[in-house]
Tab-separated table of C-alpha atoms in Angstrom:
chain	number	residue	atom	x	y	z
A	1	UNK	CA	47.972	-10.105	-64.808
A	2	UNK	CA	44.627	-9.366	-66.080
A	3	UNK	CA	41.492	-9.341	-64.407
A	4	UNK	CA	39.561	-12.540	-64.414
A	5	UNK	CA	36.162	-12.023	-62.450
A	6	UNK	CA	34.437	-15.426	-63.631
A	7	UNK	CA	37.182	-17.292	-61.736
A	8	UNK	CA	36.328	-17.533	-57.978
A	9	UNK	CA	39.312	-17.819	-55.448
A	10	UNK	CA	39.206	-21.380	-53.876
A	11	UNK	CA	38.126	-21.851	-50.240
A	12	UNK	CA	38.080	-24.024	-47.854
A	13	UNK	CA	34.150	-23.638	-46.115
A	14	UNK	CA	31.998	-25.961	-48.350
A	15	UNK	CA	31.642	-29.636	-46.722
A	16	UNK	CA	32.063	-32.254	-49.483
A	17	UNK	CA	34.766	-30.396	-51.549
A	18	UNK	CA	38.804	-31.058	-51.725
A	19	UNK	CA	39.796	-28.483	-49.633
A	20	UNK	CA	37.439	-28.959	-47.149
A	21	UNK	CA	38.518	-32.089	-47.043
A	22	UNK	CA	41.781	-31.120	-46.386
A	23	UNK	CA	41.375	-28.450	-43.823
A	24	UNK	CA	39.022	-30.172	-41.712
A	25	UNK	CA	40.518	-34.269	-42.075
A	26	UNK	CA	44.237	-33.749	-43.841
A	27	UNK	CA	45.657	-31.323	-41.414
A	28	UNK	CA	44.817	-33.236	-38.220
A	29	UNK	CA	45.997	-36.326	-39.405
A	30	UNK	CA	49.308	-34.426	-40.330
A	31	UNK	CA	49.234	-33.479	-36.671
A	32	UNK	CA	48.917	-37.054	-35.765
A	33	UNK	CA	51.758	-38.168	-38.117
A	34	UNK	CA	54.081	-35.343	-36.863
A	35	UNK	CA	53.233	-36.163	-32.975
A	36	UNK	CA	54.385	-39.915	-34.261
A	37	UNK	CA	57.163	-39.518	-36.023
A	38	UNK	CA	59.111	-37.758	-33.523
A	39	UNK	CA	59.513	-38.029	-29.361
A	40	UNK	CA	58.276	-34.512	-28.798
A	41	UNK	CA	58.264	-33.950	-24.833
A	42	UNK	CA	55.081	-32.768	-23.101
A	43	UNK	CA	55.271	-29.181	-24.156
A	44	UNK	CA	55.766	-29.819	-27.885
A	45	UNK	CA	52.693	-32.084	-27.523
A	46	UNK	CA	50.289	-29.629	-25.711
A	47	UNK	CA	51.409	-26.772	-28.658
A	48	UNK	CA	50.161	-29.734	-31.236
A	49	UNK	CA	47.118	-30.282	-29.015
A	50	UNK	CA	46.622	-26.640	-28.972
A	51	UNK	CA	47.019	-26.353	-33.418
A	52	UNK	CA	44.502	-28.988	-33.526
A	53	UNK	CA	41.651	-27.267	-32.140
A	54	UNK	CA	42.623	-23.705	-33.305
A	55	UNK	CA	42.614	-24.937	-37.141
A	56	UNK	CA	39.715	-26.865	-36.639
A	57	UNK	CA	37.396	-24.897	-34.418
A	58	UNK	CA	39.477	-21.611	-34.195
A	59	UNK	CA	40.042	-18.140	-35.782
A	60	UNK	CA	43.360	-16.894	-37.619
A	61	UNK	CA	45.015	-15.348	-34.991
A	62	UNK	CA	48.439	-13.202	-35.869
A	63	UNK	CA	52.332	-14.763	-35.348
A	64	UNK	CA	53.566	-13.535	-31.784
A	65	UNK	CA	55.635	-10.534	-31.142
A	66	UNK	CA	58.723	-12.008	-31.383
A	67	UNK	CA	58.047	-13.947	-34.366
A	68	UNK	CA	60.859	-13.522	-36.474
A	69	UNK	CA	58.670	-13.235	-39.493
A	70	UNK	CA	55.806	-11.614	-38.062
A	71	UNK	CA	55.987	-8.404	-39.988
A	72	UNK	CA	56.546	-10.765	-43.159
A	73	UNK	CA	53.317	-12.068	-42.289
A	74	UNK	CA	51.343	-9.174	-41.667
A	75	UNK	CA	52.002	-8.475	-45.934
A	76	UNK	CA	50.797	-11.837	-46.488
A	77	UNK	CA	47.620	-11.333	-45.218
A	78	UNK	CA	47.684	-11.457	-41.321
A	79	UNK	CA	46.180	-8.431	-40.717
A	80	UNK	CA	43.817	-8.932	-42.961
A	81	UNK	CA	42.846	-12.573	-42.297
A	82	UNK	CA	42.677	-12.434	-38.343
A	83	UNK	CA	39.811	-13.577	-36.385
A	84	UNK	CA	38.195	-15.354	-39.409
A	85	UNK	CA	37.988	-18.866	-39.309
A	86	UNK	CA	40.619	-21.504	-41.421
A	87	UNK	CA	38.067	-21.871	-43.856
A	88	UNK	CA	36.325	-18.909	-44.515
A	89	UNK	CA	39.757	-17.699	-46.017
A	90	UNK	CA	41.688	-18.464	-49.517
A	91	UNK	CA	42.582	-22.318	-49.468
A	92	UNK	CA	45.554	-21.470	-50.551
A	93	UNK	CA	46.526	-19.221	-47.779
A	94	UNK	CA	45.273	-21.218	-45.099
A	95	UNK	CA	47.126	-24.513	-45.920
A	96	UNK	CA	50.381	-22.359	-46.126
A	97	UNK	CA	49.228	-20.920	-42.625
A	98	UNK	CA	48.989	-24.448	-41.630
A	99	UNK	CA	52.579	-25.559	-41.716
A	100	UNK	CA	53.914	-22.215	-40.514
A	101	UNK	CA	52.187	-22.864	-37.146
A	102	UNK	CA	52.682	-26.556	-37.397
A	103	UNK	CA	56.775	-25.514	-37.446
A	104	UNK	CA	55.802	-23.334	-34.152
A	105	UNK	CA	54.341	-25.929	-32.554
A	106	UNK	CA	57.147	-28.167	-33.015
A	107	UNK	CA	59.506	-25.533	-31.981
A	108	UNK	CA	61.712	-25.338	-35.472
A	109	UNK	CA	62.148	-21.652	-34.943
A	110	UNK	CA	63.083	-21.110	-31.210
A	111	UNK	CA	66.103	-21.146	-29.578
A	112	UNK	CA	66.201	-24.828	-28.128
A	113	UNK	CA	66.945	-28.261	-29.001
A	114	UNK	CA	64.150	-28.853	-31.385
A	115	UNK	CA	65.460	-26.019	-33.331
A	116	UNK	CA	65.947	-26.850	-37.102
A	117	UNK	CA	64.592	-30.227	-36.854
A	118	UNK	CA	62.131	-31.234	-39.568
A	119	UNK	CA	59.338	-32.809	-38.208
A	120	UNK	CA	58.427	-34.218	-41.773
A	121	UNK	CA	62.191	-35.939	-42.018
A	122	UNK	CA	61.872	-39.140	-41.478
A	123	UNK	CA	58.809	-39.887	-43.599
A	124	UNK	CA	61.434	-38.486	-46.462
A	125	UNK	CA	63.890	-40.404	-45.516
A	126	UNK	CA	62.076	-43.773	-45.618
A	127	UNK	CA	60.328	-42.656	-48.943
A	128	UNK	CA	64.192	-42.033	-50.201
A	129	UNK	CA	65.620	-45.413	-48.619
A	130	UNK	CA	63.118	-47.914	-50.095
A	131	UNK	CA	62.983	-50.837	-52.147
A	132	UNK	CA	61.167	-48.704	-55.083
A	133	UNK	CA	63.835	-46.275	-55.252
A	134	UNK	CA	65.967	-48.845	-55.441
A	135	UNK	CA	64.240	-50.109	-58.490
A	136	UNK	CA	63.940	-46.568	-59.728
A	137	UNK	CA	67.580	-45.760	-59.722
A	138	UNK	CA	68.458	-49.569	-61.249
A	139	UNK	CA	66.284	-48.894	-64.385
A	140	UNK	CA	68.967	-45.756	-65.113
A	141	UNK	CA	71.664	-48.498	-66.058
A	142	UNK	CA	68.765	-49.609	-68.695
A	143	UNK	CA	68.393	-46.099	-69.996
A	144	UNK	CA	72.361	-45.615	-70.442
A	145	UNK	CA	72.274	-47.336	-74.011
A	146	UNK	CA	69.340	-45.297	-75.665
A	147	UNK	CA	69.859	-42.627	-77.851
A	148	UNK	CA	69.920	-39.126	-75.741
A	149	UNK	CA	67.051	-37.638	-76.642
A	150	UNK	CA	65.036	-40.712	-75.607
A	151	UNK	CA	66.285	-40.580	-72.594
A	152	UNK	CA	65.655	-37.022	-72.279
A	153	UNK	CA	62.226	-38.175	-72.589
A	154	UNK	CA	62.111	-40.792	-70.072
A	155	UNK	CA	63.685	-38.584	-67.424
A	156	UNK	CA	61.421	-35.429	-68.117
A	157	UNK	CA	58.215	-37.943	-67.935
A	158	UNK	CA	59.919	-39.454	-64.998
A	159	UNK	CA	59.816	-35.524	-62.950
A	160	UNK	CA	56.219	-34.762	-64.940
A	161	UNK	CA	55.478	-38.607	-62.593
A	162	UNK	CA	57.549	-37.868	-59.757
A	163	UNK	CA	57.072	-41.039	-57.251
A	164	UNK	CA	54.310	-42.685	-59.695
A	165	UNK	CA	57.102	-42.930	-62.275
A	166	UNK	CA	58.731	-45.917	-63.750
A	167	UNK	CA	61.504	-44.968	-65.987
A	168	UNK	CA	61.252	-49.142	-67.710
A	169	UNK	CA	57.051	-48.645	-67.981
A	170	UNK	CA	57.532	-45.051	-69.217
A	171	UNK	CA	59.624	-46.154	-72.298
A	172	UNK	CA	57.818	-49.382	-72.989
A	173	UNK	CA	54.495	-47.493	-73.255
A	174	UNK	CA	55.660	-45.004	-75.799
A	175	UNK	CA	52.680	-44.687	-78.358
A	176	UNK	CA	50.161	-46.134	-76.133
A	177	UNK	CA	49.068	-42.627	-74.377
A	178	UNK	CA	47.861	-41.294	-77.981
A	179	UNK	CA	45.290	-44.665	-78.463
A	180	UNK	CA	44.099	-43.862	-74.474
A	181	UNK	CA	40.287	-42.352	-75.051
A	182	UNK	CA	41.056	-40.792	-72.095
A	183	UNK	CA	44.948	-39.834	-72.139
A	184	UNK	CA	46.953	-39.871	-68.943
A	185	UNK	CA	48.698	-36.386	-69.931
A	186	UNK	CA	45.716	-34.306	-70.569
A	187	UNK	CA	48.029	-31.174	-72.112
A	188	UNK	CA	51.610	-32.213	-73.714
A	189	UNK	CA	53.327	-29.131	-75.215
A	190	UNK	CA	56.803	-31.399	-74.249
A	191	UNK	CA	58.029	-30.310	-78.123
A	192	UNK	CA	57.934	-26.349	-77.038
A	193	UNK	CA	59.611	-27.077	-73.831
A	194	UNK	CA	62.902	-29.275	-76.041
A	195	UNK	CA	62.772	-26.398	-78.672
A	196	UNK	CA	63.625	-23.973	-76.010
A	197	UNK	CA	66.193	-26.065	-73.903
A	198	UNK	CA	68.093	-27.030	-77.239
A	199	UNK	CA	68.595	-23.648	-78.442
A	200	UNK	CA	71.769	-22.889	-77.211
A	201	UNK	CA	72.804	-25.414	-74.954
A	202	UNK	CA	74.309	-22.109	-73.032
A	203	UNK	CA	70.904	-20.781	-71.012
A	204	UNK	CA	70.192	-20.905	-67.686
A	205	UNK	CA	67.149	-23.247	-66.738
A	206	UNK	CA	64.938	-22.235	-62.870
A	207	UNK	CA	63.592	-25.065	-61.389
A	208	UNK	CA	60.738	-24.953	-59.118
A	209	UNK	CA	60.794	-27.423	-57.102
A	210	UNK	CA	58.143	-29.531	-55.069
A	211	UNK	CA	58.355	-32.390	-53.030
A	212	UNK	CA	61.798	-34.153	-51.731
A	213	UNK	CA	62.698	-37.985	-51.653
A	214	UNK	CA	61.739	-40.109	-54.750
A	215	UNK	CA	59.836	-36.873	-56.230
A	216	UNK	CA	62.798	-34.568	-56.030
A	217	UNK	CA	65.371	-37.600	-57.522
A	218	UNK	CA	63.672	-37.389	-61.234
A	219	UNK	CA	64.450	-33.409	-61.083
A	220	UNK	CA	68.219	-33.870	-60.035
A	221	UNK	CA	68.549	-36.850	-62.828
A	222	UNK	CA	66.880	-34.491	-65.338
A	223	UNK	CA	68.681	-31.370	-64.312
A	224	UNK	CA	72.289	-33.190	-64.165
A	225	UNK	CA	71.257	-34.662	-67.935
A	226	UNK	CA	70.462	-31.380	-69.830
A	227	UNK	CA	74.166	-29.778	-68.488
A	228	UNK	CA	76.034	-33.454	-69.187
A	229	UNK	CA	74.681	-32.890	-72.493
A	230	UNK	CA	75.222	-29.303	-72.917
A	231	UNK	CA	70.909	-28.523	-73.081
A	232	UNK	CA	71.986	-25.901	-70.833
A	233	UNK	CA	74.837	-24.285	-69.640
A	234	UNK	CA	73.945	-23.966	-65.735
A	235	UNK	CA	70.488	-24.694	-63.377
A	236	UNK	CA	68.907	-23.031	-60.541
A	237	UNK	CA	67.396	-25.200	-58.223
A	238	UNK	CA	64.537	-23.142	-55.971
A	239	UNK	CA	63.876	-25.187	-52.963
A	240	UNK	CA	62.217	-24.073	-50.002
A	241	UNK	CA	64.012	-22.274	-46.974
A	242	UNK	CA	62.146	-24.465	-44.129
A	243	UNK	CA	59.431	-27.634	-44.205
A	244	UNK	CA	56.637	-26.891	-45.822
A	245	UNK	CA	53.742	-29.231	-47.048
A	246	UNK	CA	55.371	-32.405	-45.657
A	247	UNK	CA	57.252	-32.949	-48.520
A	248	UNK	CA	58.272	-29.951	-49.862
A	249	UNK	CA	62.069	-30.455	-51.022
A	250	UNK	CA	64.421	-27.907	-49.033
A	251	UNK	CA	68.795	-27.995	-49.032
A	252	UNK	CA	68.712	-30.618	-46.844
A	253	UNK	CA	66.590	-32.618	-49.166
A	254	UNK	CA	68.563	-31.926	-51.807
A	255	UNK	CA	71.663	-33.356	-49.660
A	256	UNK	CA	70.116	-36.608	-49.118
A	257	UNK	CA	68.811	-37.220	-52.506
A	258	UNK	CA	72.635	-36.348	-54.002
A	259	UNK	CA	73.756	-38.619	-51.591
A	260	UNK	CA	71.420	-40.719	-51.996
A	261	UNK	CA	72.061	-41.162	-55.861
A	262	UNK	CA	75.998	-41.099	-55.235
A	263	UNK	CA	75.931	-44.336	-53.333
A	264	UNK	CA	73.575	-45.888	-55.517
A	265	UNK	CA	76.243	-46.956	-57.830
A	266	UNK	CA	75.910	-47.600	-61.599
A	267	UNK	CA	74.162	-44.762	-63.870
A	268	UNK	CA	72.675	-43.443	-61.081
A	269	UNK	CA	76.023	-42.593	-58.939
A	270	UNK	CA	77.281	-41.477	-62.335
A	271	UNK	CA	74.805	-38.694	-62.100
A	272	UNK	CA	74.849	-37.933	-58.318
A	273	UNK	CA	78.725	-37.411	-59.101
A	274	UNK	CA	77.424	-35.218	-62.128
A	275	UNK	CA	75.422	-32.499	-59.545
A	276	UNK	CA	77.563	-32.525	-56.730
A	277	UNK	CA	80.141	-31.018	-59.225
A	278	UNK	CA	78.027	-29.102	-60.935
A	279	UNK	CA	76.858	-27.540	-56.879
A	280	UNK	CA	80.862	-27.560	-56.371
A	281	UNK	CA	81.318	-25.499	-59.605
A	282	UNK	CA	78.084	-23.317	-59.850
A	283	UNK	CA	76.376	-24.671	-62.542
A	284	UNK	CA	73.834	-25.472	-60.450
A	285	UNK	CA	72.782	-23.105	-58.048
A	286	UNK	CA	70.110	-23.447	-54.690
A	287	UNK	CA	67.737	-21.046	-53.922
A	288	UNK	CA	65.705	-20.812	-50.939
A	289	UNK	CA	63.433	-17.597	-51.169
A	290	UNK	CA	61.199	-16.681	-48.151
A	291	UNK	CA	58.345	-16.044	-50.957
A	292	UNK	CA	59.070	-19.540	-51.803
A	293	UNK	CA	57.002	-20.351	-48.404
A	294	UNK	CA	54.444	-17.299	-49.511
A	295	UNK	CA	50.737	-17.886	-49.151
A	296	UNK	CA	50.928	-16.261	-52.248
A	297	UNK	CA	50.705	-16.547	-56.328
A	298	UNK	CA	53.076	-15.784	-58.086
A	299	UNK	CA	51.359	-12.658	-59.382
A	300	UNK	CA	52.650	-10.902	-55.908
A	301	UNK	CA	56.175	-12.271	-56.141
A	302	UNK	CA	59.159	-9.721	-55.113
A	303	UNK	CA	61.300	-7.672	-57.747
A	304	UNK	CA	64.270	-10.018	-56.633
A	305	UNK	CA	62.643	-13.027	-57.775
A	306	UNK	CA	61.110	-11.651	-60.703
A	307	UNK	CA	64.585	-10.811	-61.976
A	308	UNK	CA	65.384	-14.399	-61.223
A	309	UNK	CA	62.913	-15.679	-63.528
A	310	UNK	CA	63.219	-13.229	-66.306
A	311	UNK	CA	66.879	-13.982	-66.579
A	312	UNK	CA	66.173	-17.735	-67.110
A	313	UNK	CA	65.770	-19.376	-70.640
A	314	UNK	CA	63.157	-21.821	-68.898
A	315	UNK	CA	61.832	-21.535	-65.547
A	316	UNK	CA	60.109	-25.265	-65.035
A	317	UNK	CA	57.879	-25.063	-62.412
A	318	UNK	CA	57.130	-28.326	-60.709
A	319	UNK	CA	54.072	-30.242	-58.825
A	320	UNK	CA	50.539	-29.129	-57.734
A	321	UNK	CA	51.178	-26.310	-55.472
A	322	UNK	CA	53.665	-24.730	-57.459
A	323	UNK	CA	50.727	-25.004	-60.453
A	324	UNK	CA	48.133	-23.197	-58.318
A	325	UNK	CA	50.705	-20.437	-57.158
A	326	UNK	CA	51.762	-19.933	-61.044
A	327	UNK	CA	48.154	-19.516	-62.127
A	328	UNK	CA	46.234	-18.417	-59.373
A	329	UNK	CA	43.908	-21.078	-56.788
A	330	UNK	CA	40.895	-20.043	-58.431
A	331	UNK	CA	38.127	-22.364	-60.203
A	332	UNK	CA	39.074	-21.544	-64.089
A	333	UNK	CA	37.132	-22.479	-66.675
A	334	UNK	CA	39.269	-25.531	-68.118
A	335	UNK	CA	39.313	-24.108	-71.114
A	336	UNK	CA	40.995	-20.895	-70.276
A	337	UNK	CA	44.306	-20.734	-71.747
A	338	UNK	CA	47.614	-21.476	-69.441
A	339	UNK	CA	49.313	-18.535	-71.702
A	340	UNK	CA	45.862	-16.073	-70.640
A	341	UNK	CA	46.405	-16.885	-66.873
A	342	UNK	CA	50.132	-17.171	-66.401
A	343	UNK	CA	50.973	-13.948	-68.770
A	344	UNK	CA	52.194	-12.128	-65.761
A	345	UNK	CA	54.746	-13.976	-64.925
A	346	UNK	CA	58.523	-13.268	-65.880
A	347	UNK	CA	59.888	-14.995	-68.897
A	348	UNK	CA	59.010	-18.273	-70.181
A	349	UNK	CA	57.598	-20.900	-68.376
A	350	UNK	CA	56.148	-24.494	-67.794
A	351	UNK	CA	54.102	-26.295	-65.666
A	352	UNK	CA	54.921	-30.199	-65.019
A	353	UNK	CA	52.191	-31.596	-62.816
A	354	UNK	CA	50.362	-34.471	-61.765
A	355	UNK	CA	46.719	-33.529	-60.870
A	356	UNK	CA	45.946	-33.109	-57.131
A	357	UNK	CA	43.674	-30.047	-56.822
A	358	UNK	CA	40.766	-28.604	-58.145
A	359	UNK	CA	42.768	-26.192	-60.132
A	360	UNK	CA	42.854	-26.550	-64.174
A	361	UNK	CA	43.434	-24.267	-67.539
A	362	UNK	CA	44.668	-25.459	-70.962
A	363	UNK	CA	42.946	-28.247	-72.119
A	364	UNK	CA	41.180	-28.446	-75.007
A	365	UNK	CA	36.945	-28.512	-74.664
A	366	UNK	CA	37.274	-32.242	-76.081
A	367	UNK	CA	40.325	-33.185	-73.796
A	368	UNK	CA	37.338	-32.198	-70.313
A	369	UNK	CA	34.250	-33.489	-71.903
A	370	UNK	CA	36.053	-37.155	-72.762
A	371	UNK	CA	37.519	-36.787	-68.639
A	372	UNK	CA	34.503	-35.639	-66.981
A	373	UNK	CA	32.529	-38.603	-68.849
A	374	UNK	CA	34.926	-41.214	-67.621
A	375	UNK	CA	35.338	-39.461	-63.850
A	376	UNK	CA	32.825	-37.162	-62.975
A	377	UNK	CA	34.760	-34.285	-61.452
A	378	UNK	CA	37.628	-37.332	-60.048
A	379	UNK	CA	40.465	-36.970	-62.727
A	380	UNK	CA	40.765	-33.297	-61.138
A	381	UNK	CA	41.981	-34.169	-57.785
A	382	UNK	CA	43.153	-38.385	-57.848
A	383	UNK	CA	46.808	-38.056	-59.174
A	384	UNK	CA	45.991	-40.242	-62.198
A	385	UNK	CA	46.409	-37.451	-64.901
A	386	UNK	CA	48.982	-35.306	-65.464
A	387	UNK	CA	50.020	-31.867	-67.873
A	388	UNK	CA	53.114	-30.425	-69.302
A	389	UNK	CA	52.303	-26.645	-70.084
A	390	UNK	CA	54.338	-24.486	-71.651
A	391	UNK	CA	54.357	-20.215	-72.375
A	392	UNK	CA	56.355	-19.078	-74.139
């Protein structure tokens, strides 16, 4: 990737900003959430205690010796970042640092009976068992009589949305985004990502996925439509290989949410049947990379990975944090193309994402003038706008 010295890396030490925000109120309220969720006994709790005050008044200090990871680690920046405070470092990096010692603290990687247990679980579980999904997965027996490229649409708006999306408001509002003076999808290149999944209808689409429950359900529908309808000839699914962000979708997630759709009955078990043969057959694959879990952009990614991607017809990669990995956690320019900043990376890609972070490139000088009249700096960060970016 090519140098881009205008483009600060993003951190966490000015009061008042988003990831400030985050480090100093977000992550001890996560600590509070996790401590609830869960009956953790006394010595779960003091490790919590402990997290607490080290991430909000402490200094990076390096994974213990018998970390299983710890040498992992030290290449992500360990050795580099130690003794420095949470904030003084990349954003990026420190959030990621974040839930690996949150999973310590918990005890998800020692030998005991806390081992493997997701402390974000139930929270995904209720989000997956509601009412709305309920109403979610009933509006797929509305969808079942449109022509297939409309619903196509709907269900690749529906993962852009994730748990914002309504599959009934989606296709009612059709033509109503292009009057908006200030559109909800602030980049739409949606034609250049259906030109490349209609090509063969044999190719192999990567899907980078982000968060589990009622986020994660729009990627399964939309994966198990393009193979029913031959867009593509098989999927890889890239999940993470332990809890991560709260919500970050791993193979357990994607369990639950196949199960989920399977006993939902009408359209919607119709497609759980669809992936669970598809994961029976290996059309659709799961991949849980350790780099998945990297404090990293994508820039740094292994040779193994790498090869995954470049053998892919699409890679889709999904949500906020996957955005900021794919084109660095810096403060671009808006205007600084997504093909500039993501030309590194293997093959052809695109970005569906609702906006969460600071982090933008693509739009047009118009497209930021018309948002930061309406907003201020807001439509960056709120969730209310969202992109579909594609490089070919």
């Amino acid at each position: 990737m090519s140098d881009h010295p205008t483009a600060p890396v993003i951190l966490g030490d000015e009061p008042g900003t988003f990831p400030h925000g985050v480090l100093a109120d977000r992550h001890p309220a996560i600590i509070r959430q996790v401590r609830e969720a869960l009956p953790y006994g006394p010595e779960r709790q003091r490790a919590l205690d402990a997290l607490l005050t080290e991430c909000t008044q402490g200094t990076i200090e390096p994974l213990p010796a018998g970390a299983h990871d710890r040498e992992r680690w030290r290449t992500w920046g360990t050795d580099t970042y130690a003794g420095r405070s949470w904030f003084d470092v990349p954003w990026l990096w420190s959030e990621s640092w974040f839930y690996r010692r949150l999973l310590d603290a918990v005890g998800y990687f020692a030998p005991g009976p806390w081992q493997g247990v997701d402390p974000f679980r139930p929270s995904k579980l209720a989000e997956l068992g509601s009412p709305a999904t309920d109403e979610e997965l009933a509006a797929l027996d509305d969808l079942t009589g449109r022509p297939e490229h409309e619903r196509a649409r709907a269900l690749l708006h529906g993962s852009l949305w994730g748990n914002r999306a309504d599959l009934g408001f989606r296709m009612s509002a059709e033509g109503a985004e292009e009057k908006a003076a200030v559109p909800a999808l602030v980049a739409d290149d949606s034609e250049r990502l259906w030109s490349l999944l209609t090509a063969s209808g044999t190719g192999t689409l990567c899907l980078v996925a982000d968060n589990a429950g009622r986020e994660l359900v729009p990627d399964l529908l939309l994966i198990a439509h393009l193979l029913a309808h031959g867009r593509i000839g098989r999927a890889v699914l890239h999940v993470k290989p332990y809890p991560y962000y709260v919500s970050d979708a791993t193979t357990a997630d994607v369990l639950d949410a196949v199960r989920r759709l399977t006993g939902a009955g009408g359209a919607a078990a119709a497609y759980g049947r669809g992936l669970w043969s598809a994961l029976t057959d290996g059309r659709l694959v799961l991949r849980a990379h350790p780099f998945s879990c990297a404090p990293l952009p994508y820039a740094d990614m292994p040779d193994d990975l790498r090869a995954d991607f470049a053998a892919a017809t699409l890679t889709v990669v999904k949500g906020d944090l996957n955005y900021r990995r794919l084109v660095g956690d810096r403060y671009w320019p808006p205007t600084t193309p997504f093909a500039e900043v993501t030309d590194g990376f293997p093959g052809p890609v695109a970005a569906l994402r609702t906006l969460k972070s600071d982090v933008i490139t693509g739009l047009t000088a118009d497209t930021e003038a018309a948002l930061v009249a309406a907003q201020g700096q807001r439509w960056r960060t709120g969730g209310t706008h969202a992109l579909i970016q594609v490089r070919t």
